[in-house]
Tab-separated table of C-alpha atoms in Angstrom:
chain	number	residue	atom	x	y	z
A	21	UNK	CA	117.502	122.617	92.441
A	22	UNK	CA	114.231	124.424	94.023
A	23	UNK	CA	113.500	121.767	96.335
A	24	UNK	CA	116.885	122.549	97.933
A	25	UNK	CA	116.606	126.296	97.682
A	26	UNK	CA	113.019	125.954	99.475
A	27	UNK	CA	115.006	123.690	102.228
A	28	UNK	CA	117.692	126.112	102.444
A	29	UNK	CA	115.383	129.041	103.025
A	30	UNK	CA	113.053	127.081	105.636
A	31	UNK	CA	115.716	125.923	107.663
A	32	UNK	CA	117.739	129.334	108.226
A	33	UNK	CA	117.063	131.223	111.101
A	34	UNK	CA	117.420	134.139	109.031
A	35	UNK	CA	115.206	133.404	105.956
A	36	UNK	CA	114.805	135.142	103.014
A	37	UNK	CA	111.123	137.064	102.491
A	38	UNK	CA	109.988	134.794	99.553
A	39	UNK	CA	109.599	130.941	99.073
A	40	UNK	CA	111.565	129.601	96.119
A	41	UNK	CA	108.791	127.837	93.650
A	42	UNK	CA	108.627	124.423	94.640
A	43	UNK	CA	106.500	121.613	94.064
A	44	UNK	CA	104.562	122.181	97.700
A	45	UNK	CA	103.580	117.757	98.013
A	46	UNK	CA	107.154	117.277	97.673
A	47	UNK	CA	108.620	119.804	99.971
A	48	UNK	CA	106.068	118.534	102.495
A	49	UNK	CA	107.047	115.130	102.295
A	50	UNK	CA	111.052	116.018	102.403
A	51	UNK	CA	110.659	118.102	105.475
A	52	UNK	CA	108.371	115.515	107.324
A	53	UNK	CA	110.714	112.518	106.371
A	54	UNK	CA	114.341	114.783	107.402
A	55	UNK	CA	112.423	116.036	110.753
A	56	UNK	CA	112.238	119.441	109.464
A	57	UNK	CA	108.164	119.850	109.673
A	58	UNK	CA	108.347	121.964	112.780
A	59	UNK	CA	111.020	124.632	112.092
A	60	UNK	CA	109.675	125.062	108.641
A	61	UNK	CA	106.380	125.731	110.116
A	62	UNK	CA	107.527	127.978	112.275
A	63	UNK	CA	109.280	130.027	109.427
A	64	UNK	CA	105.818	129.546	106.793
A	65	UNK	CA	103.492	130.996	110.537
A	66	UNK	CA	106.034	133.753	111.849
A	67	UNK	CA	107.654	134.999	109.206
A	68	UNK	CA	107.204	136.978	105.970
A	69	UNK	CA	108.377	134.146	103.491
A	70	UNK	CA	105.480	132.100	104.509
A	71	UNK	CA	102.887	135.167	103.365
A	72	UNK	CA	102.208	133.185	99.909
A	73	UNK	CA	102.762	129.895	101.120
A	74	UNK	CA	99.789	127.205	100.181
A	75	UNK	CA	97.204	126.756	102.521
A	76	UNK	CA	97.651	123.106	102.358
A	77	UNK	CA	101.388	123.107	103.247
A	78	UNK	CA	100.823	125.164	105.929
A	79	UNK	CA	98.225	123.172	107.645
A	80	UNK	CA	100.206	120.030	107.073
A	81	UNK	CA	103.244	120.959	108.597
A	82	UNK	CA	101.857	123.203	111.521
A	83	UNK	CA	99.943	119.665	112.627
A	84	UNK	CA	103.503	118.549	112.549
A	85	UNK	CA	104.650	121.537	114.698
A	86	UNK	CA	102.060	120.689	117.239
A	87	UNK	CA	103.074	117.021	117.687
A	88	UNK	CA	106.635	117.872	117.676
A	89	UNK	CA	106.058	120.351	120.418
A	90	UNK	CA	104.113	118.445	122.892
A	91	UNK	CA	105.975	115.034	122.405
A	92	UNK	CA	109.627	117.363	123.029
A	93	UNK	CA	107.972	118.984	125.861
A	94	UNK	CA	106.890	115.638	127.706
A	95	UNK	CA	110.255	114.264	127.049
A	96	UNK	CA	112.361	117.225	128.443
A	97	UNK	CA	110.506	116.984	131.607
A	98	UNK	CA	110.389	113.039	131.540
A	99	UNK	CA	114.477	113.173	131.192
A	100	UNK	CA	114.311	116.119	134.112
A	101	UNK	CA	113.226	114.375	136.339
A	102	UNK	CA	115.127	111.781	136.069
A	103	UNK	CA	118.590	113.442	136.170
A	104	UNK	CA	116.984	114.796	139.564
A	105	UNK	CA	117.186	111.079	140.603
A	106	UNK	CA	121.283	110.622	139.803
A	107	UNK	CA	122.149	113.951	141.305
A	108	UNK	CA	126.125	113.576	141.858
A	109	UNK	CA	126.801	111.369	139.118
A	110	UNK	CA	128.524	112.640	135.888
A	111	UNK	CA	126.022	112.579	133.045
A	112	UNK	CA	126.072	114.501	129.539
A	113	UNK	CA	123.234	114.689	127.689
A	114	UNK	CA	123.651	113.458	123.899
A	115	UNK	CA	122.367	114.525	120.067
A	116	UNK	CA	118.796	116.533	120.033
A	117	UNK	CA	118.018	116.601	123.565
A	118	UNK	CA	121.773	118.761	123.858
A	119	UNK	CA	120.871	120.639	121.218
A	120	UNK	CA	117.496	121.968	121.207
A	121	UNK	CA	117.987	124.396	124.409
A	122	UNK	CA	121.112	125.427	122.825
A	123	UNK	CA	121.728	125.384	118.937
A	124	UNK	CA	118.007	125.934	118.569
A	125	UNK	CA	115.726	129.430	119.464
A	126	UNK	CA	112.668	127.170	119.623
A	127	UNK	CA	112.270	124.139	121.583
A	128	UNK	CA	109.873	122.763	118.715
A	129	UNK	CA	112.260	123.352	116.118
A	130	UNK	CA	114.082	119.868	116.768
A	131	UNK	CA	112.439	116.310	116.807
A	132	UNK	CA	114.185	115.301	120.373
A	133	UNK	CA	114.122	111.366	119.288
A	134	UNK	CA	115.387	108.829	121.127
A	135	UNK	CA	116.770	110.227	124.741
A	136	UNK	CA	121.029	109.370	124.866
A	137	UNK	CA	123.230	110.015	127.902
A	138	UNK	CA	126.687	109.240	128.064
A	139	UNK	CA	128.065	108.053	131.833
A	140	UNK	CA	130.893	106.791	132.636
A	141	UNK	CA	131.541	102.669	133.261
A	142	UNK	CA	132.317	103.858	136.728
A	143	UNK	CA	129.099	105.535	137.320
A	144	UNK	CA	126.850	103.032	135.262
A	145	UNK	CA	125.784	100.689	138.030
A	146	UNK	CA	125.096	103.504	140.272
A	147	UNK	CA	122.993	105.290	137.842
A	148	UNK	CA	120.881	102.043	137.578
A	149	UNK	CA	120.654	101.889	141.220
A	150	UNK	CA	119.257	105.008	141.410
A	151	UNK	CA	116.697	105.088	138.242
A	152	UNK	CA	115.495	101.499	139.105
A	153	UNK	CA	112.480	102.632	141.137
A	154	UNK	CA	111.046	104.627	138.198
A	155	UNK	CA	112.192	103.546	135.698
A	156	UNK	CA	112.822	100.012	133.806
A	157	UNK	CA	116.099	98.377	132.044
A	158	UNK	CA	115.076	97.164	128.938
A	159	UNK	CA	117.791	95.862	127.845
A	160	UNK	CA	121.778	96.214	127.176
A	161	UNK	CA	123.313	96.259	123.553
A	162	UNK	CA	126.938	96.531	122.171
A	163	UNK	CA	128.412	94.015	125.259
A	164	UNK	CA	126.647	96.302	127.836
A	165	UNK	CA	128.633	99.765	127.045
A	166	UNK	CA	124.500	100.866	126.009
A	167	UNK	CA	121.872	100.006	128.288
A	168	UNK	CA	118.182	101.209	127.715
A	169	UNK	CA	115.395	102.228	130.062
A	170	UNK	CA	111.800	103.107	129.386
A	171	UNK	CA	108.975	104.427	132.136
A	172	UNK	CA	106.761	103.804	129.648
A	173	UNK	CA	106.639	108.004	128.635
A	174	UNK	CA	110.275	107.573	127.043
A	175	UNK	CA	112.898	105.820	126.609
A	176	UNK	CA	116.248	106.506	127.553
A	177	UNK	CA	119.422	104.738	126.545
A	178	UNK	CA	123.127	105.424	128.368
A	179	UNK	CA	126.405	104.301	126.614
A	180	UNK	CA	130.234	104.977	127.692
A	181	UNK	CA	131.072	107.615	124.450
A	182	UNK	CA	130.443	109.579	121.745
A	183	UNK	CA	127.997	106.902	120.151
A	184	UNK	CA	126.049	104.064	121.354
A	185	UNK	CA	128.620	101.499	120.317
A	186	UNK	CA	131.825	103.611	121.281
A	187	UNK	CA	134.282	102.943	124.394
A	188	UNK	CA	134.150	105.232	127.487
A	189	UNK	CA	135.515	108.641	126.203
A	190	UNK	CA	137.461	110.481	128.801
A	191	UNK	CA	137.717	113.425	127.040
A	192	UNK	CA	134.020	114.074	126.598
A	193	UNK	CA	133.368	114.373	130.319
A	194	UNK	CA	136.292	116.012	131.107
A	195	UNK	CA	135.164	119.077	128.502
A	196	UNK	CA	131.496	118.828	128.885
A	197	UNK	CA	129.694	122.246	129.744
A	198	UNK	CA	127.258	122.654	132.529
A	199	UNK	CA	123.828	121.939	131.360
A	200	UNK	CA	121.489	123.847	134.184
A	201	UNK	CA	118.507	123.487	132.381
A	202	UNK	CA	118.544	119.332	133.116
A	203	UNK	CA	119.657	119.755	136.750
A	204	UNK	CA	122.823	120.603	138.633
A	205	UNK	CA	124.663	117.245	137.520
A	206	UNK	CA	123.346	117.461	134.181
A	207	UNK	CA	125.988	118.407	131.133
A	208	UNK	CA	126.364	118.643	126.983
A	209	UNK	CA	129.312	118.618	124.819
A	210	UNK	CA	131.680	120.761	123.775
A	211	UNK	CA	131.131	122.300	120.570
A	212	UNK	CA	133.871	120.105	119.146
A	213	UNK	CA	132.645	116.927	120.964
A	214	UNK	CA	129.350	117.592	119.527
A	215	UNK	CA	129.720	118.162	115.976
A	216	UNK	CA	132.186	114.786	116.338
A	217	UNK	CA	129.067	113.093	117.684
A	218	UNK	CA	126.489	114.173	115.522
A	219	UNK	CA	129.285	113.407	113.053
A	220	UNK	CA	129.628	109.923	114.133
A	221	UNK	CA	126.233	109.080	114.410
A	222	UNK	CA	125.406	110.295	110.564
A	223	UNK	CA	128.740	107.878	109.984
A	224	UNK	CA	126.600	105.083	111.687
A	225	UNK	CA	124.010	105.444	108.160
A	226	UNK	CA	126.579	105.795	105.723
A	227	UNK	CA	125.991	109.451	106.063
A	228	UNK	CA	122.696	108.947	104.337
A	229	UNK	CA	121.494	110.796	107.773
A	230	UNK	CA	118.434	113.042	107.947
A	231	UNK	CA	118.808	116.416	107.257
A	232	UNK	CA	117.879	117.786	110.610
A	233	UNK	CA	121.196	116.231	111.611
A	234	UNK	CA	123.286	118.280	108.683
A	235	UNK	CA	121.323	121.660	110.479
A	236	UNK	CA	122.761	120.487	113.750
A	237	UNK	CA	126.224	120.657	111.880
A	238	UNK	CA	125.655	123.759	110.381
A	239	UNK	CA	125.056	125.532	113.775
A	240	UNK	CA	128.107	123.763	115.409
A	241	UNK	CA	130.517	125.345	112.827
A	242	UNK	CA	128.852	128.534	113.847
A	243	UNK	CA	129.577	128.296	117.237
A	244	UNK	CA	133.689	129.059	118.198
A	245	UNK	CA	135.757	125.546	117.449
A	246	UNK	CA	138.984	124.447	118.343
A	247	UNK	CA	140.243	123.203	115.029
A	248	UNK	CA	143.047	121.327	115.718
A	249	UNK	CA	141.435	119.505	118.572
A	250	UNK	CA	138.255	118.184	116.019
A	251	UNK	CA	141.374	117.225	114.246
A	252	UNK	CA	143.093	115.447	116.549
A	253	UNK	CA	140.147	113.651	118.166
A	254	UNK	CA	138.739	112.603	114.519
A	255	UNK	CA	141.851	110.836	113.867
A	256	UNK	CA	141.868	109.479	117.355
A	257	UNK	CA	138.617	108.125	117.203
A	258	UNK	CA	139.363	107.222	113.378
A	259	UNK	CA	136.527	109.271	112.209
A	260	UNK	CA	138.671	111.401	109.598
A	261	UNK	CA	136.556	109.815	106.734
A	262	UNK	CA	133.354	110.467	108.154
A	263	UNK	CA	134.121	113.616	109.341
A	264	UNK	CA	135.763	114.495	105.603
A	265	UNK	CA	132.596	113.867	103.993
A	266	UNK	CA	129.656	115.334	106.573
A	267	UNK	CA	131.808	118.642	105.638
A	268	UNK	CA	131.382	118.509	102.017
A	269	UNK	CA	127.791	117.497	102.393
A	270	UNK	CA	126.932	120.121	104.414
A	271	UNK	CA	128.737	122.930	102.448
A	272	UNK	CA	126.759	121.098	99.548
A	273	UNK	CA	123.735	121.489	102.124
A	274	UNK	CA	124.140	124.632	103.402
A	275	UNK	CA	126.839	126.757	101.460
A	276	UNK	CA	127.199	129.381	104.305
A	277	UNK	CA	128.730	126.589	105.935
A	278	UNK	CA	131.208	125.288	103.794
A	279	UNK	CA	134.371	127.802	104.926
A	280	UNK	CA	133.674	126.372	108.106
A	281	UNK	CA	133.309	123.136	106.820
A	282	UNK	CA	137.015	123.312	105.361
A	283	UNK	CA	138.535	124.066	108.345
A	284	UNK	CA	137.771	121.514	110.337
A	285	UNK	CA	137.975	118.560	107.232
């Protein structure tokens, strides 16, 4: 399909030198609608495959690149400083925010989205305490294990585990890896925590998720994984199903993924 061979050779960070023939409208539209404008931007600007690119695409998607850029930028220091303010507390940082400083070589690359922090029940109160003077509750959802805040720059929402509606996950916290770039009390996932979250969250669409998500997965299974703890925390969280079929979409996706992709389904 040369819609999906252009995708494919956009979205690797090691791209082929030529463009598969593609109709250039279309692949516009995809990449813009799966939150892949920036990174294939990037590719058609920087490197050789996007020498005999159209003009047009290229203009399109680098005014993508731009927006993507700035908005990520004002929401990484936006969510900053506010992790300055709960200094002490135990907070891990969620989905693209996670990701883009650390799956990513380009903080552009990755739409951020909506901001997601997990704390624990413990902790929540006192992370309201201390955000309340900058920042705005919203509202709560899912009996009050999410609550949002906005300043009006962002808006941040913290829940209890691995997705909004989840319960408090012990084991997230308890592996979550230093996150220095956020603050000393900021954290992300595990690798294996991770690709179970993204996981879950593409579960939460019927795993009819945008694509940027499935490049997310693809760089997890890169990354070291303890097999038989995905295992045994997909069954515990009763995401075997979900996680079963994110696999075979992105070996479908991505085929350099898909040995990975078998081990862990």
């Amino acid at each position: 399909m040369p819609i999906l061979d252009a995708l494919r050779a956009l979205t690797s960070f090691s791209p082929p030198e030529t463009l598969p023939d593609c109709e250039p409208g279309l692949l516009a539209d995809v990449l813009e609608a799966h939150g892949l404008a920036a990174l294939a931007s990037w590719q058609l600007e920087q490197r050789r495959l996007g020498a005999l690119a159209p003009e047009a695409l290229r203009e399109r998607l680098l005014t993508s690149f731009q927006g993507i850029v700035n908005d990520n930028l004002q929401k990484l220091m936006t969510l900053r400083t506010m992790l300055r303010d709960v200094e002490g507390l135990t907070v891990v940082v969620l989905d693209a925010a996670a990701y883009v400083d650390w799956l990513y070589p380009h903080l552009g690359f990755r739409p951020l989205g909506d901001l997601r922090l997990a704390v624990p029940t413990a902790e929540g109160q006192r992370f309201v305490d201390a955000t309340k003077e900058a920042w705005s509750l919203v509202r709560t959802e899912h009996e009050g294990r999410t609550v949002v805040f906005t300043n009006e720059k962002a808006t941040v929402s913290i829940q209890e585990g691995l997705w909004p509606s989840g319960p408090e996950d012990a084991p997230l916290f308890a592996r979550a890896t230093p996150y220095p770039v956020f603050g000393p009390s900021a954290r992300r996932p595990s690798a294996e925590d991770a690709l179970l979250g993204t996981v879950a969250g593409q579960a939460l669409l019927g795993l009819h998720a945008p694509l940027v998500t499935f490049v997310d997965v693809r760089e997890l299974l890169a990354r070291p994984l303890d097999v038989e703890y995905v295992r045994a925390r997909a069954a515990a969280l009763r995401l075997e199903r979900a996680l079963h079929g994110a696999m075979q979409l992105v070996a479908h996706f991505f085929p350099e993924s898909a040995e990975g992709a078998a081990r862990v389904r």
